[in-house]
Tab-separated table of C-alpha atoms in Angstrom:
chain	number	residue	atom	x	y	z
A	24	MET	CA	-17.234	7.344	24.673
A	25	ILE	CA	-16.964	8.097	20.999
A	26	ASP	CA	-13.484	9.032	19.886
A	27	GLU	CA	-13.246	12.605	18.816
A	28	VAL	CA	-12.182	13.021	15.205
A	29	GLN	CA	-10.085	16.028	14.341
A	30	LYS	CA	-9.078	16.895	10.876
A	31	VAL	CA	-6.545	19.095	9.110
A	32	VAL	CA	-6.644	19.307	5.326
A	33	ILE	CA	-4.040	20.988	3.157
A	34	SER	CA	-4.038	21.305	-0.594
A	35	LEU	CA	-0.804	22.004	-2.442
A	36	PRO	CA	0.715	21.972	-5.902
A	37	ALA	CA	1.843	18.440	-6.721
A	38	THR	CA	5.457	19.479	-7.273
A	39	ALA	CA	8.652	18.372	-5.549
A	40	GLU	CA	9.182	21.809	-3.960
A	41	TYR	CA	6.082	21.420	-1.784
A	42	VAL	CA	6.788	18.026	-0.250
A	43	ASP	CA	8.795	19.615	2.558
A	44	ILE	CA	5.741	21.739	3.446
A	45	VAL	CA	3.834	18.496	3.951
A	46	ARG	CA	6.594	17.242	6.252
A	47	LEU	CA	6.432	20.452	8.293
A	48	ASN	CA	2.663	20.102	8.679
A	49	LEU	CA	3.082	16.495	9.710
A	50	TYR	CA	5.583	17.570	12.328
A	51	GLY	CA	3.071	20.025	13.768
A	52	VAL	CA	0.156	17.626	13.896
A	53	ALA	CA	2.107	14.596	15.104
A	54	SER	CA	4.059	16.402	17.807
A	55	LYS	CA	0.843	17.910	19.119
A	56	MET	CA	-0.565	14.391	19.406
A	57	GLY	CA	2.434	13.302	21.432
A	58	PHE	CA	4.353	11.177	18.938
A	59	SER	CA	8.047	10.787	19.687
A	60	TYR	CA	10.797	12.296	17.555
A	61	GLU	CA	11.612	8.905	16.090
A	62	GLU	CA	7.990	8.115	15.258
A	63	ILE	CA	7.637	11.470	13.535
A	64	GLU	CA	10.799	10.837	11.519
A	65	ASP	CA	9.320	7.522	10.376
A	66	MET	CA	6.063	9.153	9.344
A	67	LYS	CA	7.923	11.943	7.568
A	68	VAL	CA	9.509	9.409	5.250
A	69	ALA	CA	6.226	7.572	4.660
A	70	ILE	CA	4.203	10.705	3.887
A	71	SER	CA	6.928	12.047	1.591
A	72	GLU	CA	6.964	8.823	-0.391
A	73	ALA	CA	3.210	9.085	-0.906
A	74	CYS	CA	3.603	12.704	-2.053
A	75	ASN	CA	6.543	11.797	-4.295
A	76	ASN	CA	4.279	9.336	-6.028
A	77	SER	CA	1.713	12.058	-6.754
A	78	VAL	CA	4.436	14.443	-7.904
A	79	LEU	CA	6.087	11.916	-10.190
A	80	TYR	CA	3.185	10.023	-11.652
A	81	ALA	CA	-0.101	11.860	-11.255
A	82	TYR	CA	0.114	14.800	-13.587
A	83	LYS	CA	2.039	14.239	-16.759
A	84	GLU	CA	0.723	17.013	-18.962
A	85	SER	CA	-0.636	19.647	-16.624
A	86	ASN	CA	0.005	20.946	-13.147
A	87	GLY	CA	-2.231	19.486	-10.521
A	88	LEU	CA	-2.842	19.449	-6.820
A	89	MET	CA	-2.297	16.971	-4.052
A	90	GLU	CA	-4.466	17.018	-0.991
A	91	VAL	CA	-3.159	15.823	2.337
A	92	THR	CA	-5.535	15.074	5.194
A	93	PHE	CA	-4.398	14.489	8.764
A	94	GLU	CA	-7.051	12.906	10.913
A	95	THR	CA	-6.739	11.948	14.519
A	96	VAL	CA	-8.997	9.102	15.453
A	97	GLY	CA	-8.576	8.175	19.083
A	98	ASP	CA	-4.887	7.554	19.585
A	99	ALA	CA	-4.135	7.019	15.904
A	100	LEU	CA	-3.041	9.420	13.209
A	101	SER	CA	-4.471	8.696	9.810
A	102	ILE	CA	-2.887	10.438	6.830
A	103	THR	CA	-4.449	10.526	3.384
A	104	VAL	CA	-2.602	11.734	0.286
A	105	ARG	CA	-4.847	12.157	-2.694
A	106	ASP	CA	-4.383	13.359	-6.256
A	107	GLU	CA	-6.602	13.443	-9.284
A	108	GLY	CA	-4.009	12.416	-11.800
A	109	GLU	CA	-3.731	9.630	-14.303
A	110	SER	CA	-2.479	7.209	-11.687
A	111	PHE	CA	-1.465	4.468	-14.040
A	112	ASP	CA	1.664	2.510	-13.318
A	113	SER	CA	2.199	4.237	-10.016
A	114	TRP	CA	4.333	2.405	-7.461
A	115	GLY	CA	5.729	0.140	-10.163
A	116	MET	CA	4.888	-3.513	-10.416
A	117	ALA	CA	3.514	-5.223	-7.337
A	118	GLY	CA	6.421	-7.657	-7.467
A	119	GLN	CA	8.881	-4.813	-7.040
A	120	ARG	CA	7.348	-3.639	-3.808
A	121	GLN	CA	10.144	-4.986	-1.745
A	122	GLY	CA	13.459	-3.974	-0.407
A	123	LEU	CA	16.921	-4.841	-1.600
A	124	HIS	CA	17.286	-7.714	0.845
A	125	ASN	CA	18.306	-11.022	-0.746
A	126	LYS	CA	19.467	-9.173	-3.841
A	127	GLU	CA	22.886	-8.794	-5.355
A	128	LEU	CA	24.035	-5.296	-6.242
A	129	ASN	CA	23.706	-5.871	-9.985
A	130	GLU	CA	20.074	-6.918	-9.674
A	131	ALA	CA	19.081	-4.334	-7.082
A	132	GLN	CA	16.556	-1.833	-8.404
A	133	ILE	CA	15.106	1.213	-6.838
A	134	GLY	CA	11.572	0.854	-8.208
A	135	GLY	CA	9.066	0.139	-5.470
A	136	LEU	CA	11.342	1.182	-2.606
A	137	GLY	CA	9.095	4.113	-1.748
A	138	PHE	CA	6.095	1.895	-1.284
A	139	TYR	CA	8.170	-0.620	0.624
A	140	LEU	CA	9.288	2.097	3.048
A	141	MET	CA	5.718	3.323	3.570
A	142	GLN	CA	4.596	-0.147	4.521
A	143	ALA	CA	7.553	-0.707	6.792
A	144	LEU	CA	7.171	2.601	8.620
A	145	MET	CA	3.409	2.774	9.144
A	146	ASP	CA	0.998	0.419	10.910
A	147	GLU	CA	-1.423	0.312	7.989
A	148	VAL	CA	-1.182	1.438	4.376
A	149	SER	CA	-3.768	1.177	1.651
A	150	VAL	CA	-3.627	2.455	-1.913
A	151	GLU	CA	-6.677	3.043	-4.034
A	152	ASN	CA	-6.058	3.516	-7.695
A	153	GLU	CA	-8.702	4.325	-10.199
A	154	ALA	CA	-7.855	4.976	-13.829
A	155	GLY	CA	-8.349	8.651	-14.640
A	156	LYS	CA	-9.505	9.478	-11.130
A	157	GLY	CA	-6.254	9.574	-9.315
A	158	THR	CA	-4.665	7.810	-6.416
A	159	LYS	CA	-5.529	7.812	-2.755
A	160	VAL	CA	-3.015	6.570	-0.209
A	161	VAL	CA	-4.265	6.132	3.346
A	162	MET	CA	-1.817	5.332	6.113
A	163	THR	CA	-2.198	5.038	9.837
A	164	ARG	CA	0.149	5.059	12.758
A	165	ARG	CA	-0.994	4.429	16.300
A	166	LEU	CA	0.373	6.396	19.183
A	167	MET	CA	2.275	4.107	21.529
A	168	LYS	CA	1.393	4.734	25.141
A	169	SER	CA	4.515	5.350	27.140
A	170	GLU	CA	3.848	2.332	29.370
A	171	GLU	CA	3.747	0.131	26.283
A	172	LYS	CA	7.190	1.190	25.264
A	173	VAL	CA	9.944	-1.240	26.094
B	8	MET	CA	11.085	22.911	16.483
B	9	ASN	CA	14.538	23.462	15.136
B	10	THR	CA	14.212	26.399	12.779
B	11	ASN	CA	17.395	25.438	10.981
B	12	LYS	CA	15.718	22.292	9.797
B	13	ASN	CA	14.842	23.809	6.467
B	14	GLU	CA	18.374	24.647	5.538
B	15	LYS	CA	18.968	24.193	1.866
B	16	PHE	CA	20.478	20.916	0.749
B	17	THR	CA	24.153	21.188	-0.135
B	18	ALA	CA	26.820	18.745	-1.276
B	19	THR	CA	30.356	20.052	-0.780
B	20	SER	CA	33.336	18.070	-1.982
B	21	GLN	CA	36.882	18.099	-0.723
B	22	VAL	CA	39.817	16.146	-2.175
B	23	GLU	CA	42.641	15.006	0.049
B	24	ASN	CA	45.266	12.279	-0.419
B	25	GLY	CA	43.488	10.661	-3.346
B	26	THR	CA	40.111	10.582	-1.589
B	27	CYS	CA	37.187	12.768	-2.543
B	28	THR	CA	34.870	13.353	0.400
B	29	VAL	CA	31.435	14.827	-0.257
B	30	PHE	CA	29.706	16.363	2.763
B	31	LEU	CA	25.920	16.273	2.521
B	32	ARG	CA	23.872	18.761	4.491
B	33	GLY	CA	20.118	19.301	4.826
B	34	GLU	CA	17.333	17.265	3.274
B	35	LEU	CA	18.029	15.070	0.262
B	36	ASP	CA	14.611	14.623	-1.297
B	37	LEU	CA	12.923	14.613	-4.680
B	38	SER	CA	13.272	18.373	-5.133
B	39	VAL	CA	17.082	18.330	-4.976
B	40	ALA	CA	17.670	14.854	-6.411
B	41	PRO	CA	18.421	16.094	-9.974
B	42	ASP	CA	21.058	18.536	-8.667
B	43	PHE	CA	22.618	15.922	-6.438
B	44	ARG	CA	22.731	13.416	-9.290
B	45	GLN	CA	24.471	15.985	-11.455
B	46	VAL	CA	27.059	16.820	-8.797
B	47	MET	CA	27.782	13.164	-8.103
B	48	GLU	CA	28.011	11.859	-11.649
B	49	PRO	CA	31.543	13.065	-12.519
B	50	LEU	CA	32.774	12.166	-9.026
B	51	ALA	CA	31.322	8.655	-9.281
B	52	LEU	CA	32.946	8.166	-12.686
B	53	ASN	CA	36.394	9.239	-11.509
B	54	ASP	CA	38.185	5.998	-10.668
B	55	LYS	CA	41.451	7.802	-9.902
B	56	GLN	CA	40.236	8.665	-6.433
B	57	ASP	CA	38.243	6.967	-3.683
B	58	LEU	CA	34.824	8.412	-3.011
B	59	VAL	CA	33.442	9.013	0.478
B	60	LEU	CA	30.068	10.470	1.405
B	61	ASN	CA	29.967	12.078	4.821
B	62	LEU	CA	26.353	12.086	6.036
B	63	LYS	CA	26.899	13.689	9.434
B	64	ASP	CA	24.748	16.737	8.634
B	65	LEU	CA	22.221	14.983	6.422
B	66	LYS	CA	18.842	15.499	8.055
B	67	TYR	CA	16.636	13.474	5.791
B	68	ILE	CA	16.739	11.156	2.797
B	69	ASP	CA	13.908	9.639	0.757
B	70	SER	CA	13.775	6.728	-1.677
B	71	THR	CA	14.900	9.024	-4.498
B	72	GLY	CA	18.097	9.815	-2.599
B	73	ILE	CA	18.632	6.168	-1.696
B	74	GLY	CA	18.160	5.388	-5.406
B	75	ILE	CA	20.999	7.746	-6.313
B	76	LEU	CA	23.254	6.115	-3.704
B	77	LEU	CA	22.394	2.739	-5.213
B	78	SER	CA	23.370	3.873	-8.691
B	79	ILE	CA	26.668	5.282	-7.351
B	80	LEU	CA	27.296	1.931	-5.640
B	81	LYS	CA	26.746	0.160	-8.965
B	82	THR	CA	28.992	2.546	-10.891
B	83	ARG	CA	31.820	2.296	-8.358
B	84	HIS	CA	31.460	-1.461	-8.075
B	85	GLY	CA	31.623	-1.769	-11.868
B	86	MET	CA	34.893	0.202	-11.926
B	87	GLN	CA	36.202	-1.569	-8.806
B	88	ALA	CA	36.645	1.841	-7.236
B	89	GLY	CA	36.277	2.641	-3.546
B	90	PHE	CA	33.044	4.093	-2.181
B	91	LEU	CA	32.129	4.567	1.477
B	92	VAL	CA	29.521	6.338	3.541
B	93	LYS	CA	30.671	7.794	6.845
B	94	GLU	CA	29.083	9.203	9.997
B	95	VAL	CA	25.600	8.001	9.078
B	96	PRO	CA	22.966	9.446	11.460
B	97	GLU	CA	20.895	6.881	13.323
B	98	GLN	CA	17.624	7.686	11.580
B	99	ILE	CA	19.221	7.413	8.145
B	100	GLN	CA	21.029	4.192	9.036
B	101	LYS	CA	17.625	2.817	9.980
B	102	LEU	CA	16.356	3.531	6.459
B	103	PHE	CA	19.499	1.977	4.959
B	104	ASP	CA	18.892	-1.157	7.024
B	105	MET	CA	15.191	-1.202	6.248
B	106	THR	CA	15.619	-0.902	2.483
B	107	GLY	CA	18.516	-3.346	2.424
B	108	ILE	CA	21.038	-0.941	0.859
B	109	ALA	CA	23.112	-1.116	4.073
B	110	LYS	CA	24.631	-4.479	3.167
B	111	PHE	CA	26.104	-3.037	-0.044
B	112	PHE	CA	27.905	-0.343	1.924
B	113	VAL	CA	29.244	-2.966	4.310
B	114	ALA	CA	30.408	-5.101	1.394
B	115	GLN	CA	32.247	-2.091	-0.048
B	116	GLU	CA	33.918	-1.449	3.266
B	117	ASN	CA	35.130	-5.029	3.569
B	118	SER	CA	36.647	-4.998	0.112
B	119	GLN	CA	38.826	-1.991	0.915
């Protein structure tokens, strides 16, 4: 049997005030799929970090849009956050994509924490960056069957 | 879903016996980060009183919010002034553990 693909696409201003709307939409889609409260909380953080990146880095001079796509593929939820901004220097340096573990307070920096959280909270995360054409973040979380839960 | 979820973010401070406790409520995300930073700055710089953040009613925090907590930690550490977080909800503690900021709060607590 071929898995049925269902899709919800929303397009919103890439400003900080709209990120909570994305979280509310995520809640709707993910709870309908049967994700647990905790799983939804995890995904809320991940999707917000992707949106924050679009809000902060995509559109320097003008106001732009971010497009969020929720796709259910089988028992997985795939979320894509896309903008058409400048996309340079987003997510900081690759080397900073880590947490604050093994760091002293005076050397701890916040840069890259958003990306680190996305990776930690989702099963798969990929970022496509193309100069002048924006950024596309795709992340997936699989629905745990209740019998698989410990 | 809980319709109160979208309550506006607030940070309310209360001073008692030389300790300033700030109660956070709602969602601390990018949209309210500048306001929160502004509220916290004078409190973080006041080394005459201990600073406590009560997170009991905090529903959500993102990396921007965690970044502000990190800068408060640094400021307070630099002044050797007390800073604690209290009543951290499970989901938020998970993010503190995951990012690694949790150990700095523990270190602060031990030095009290």
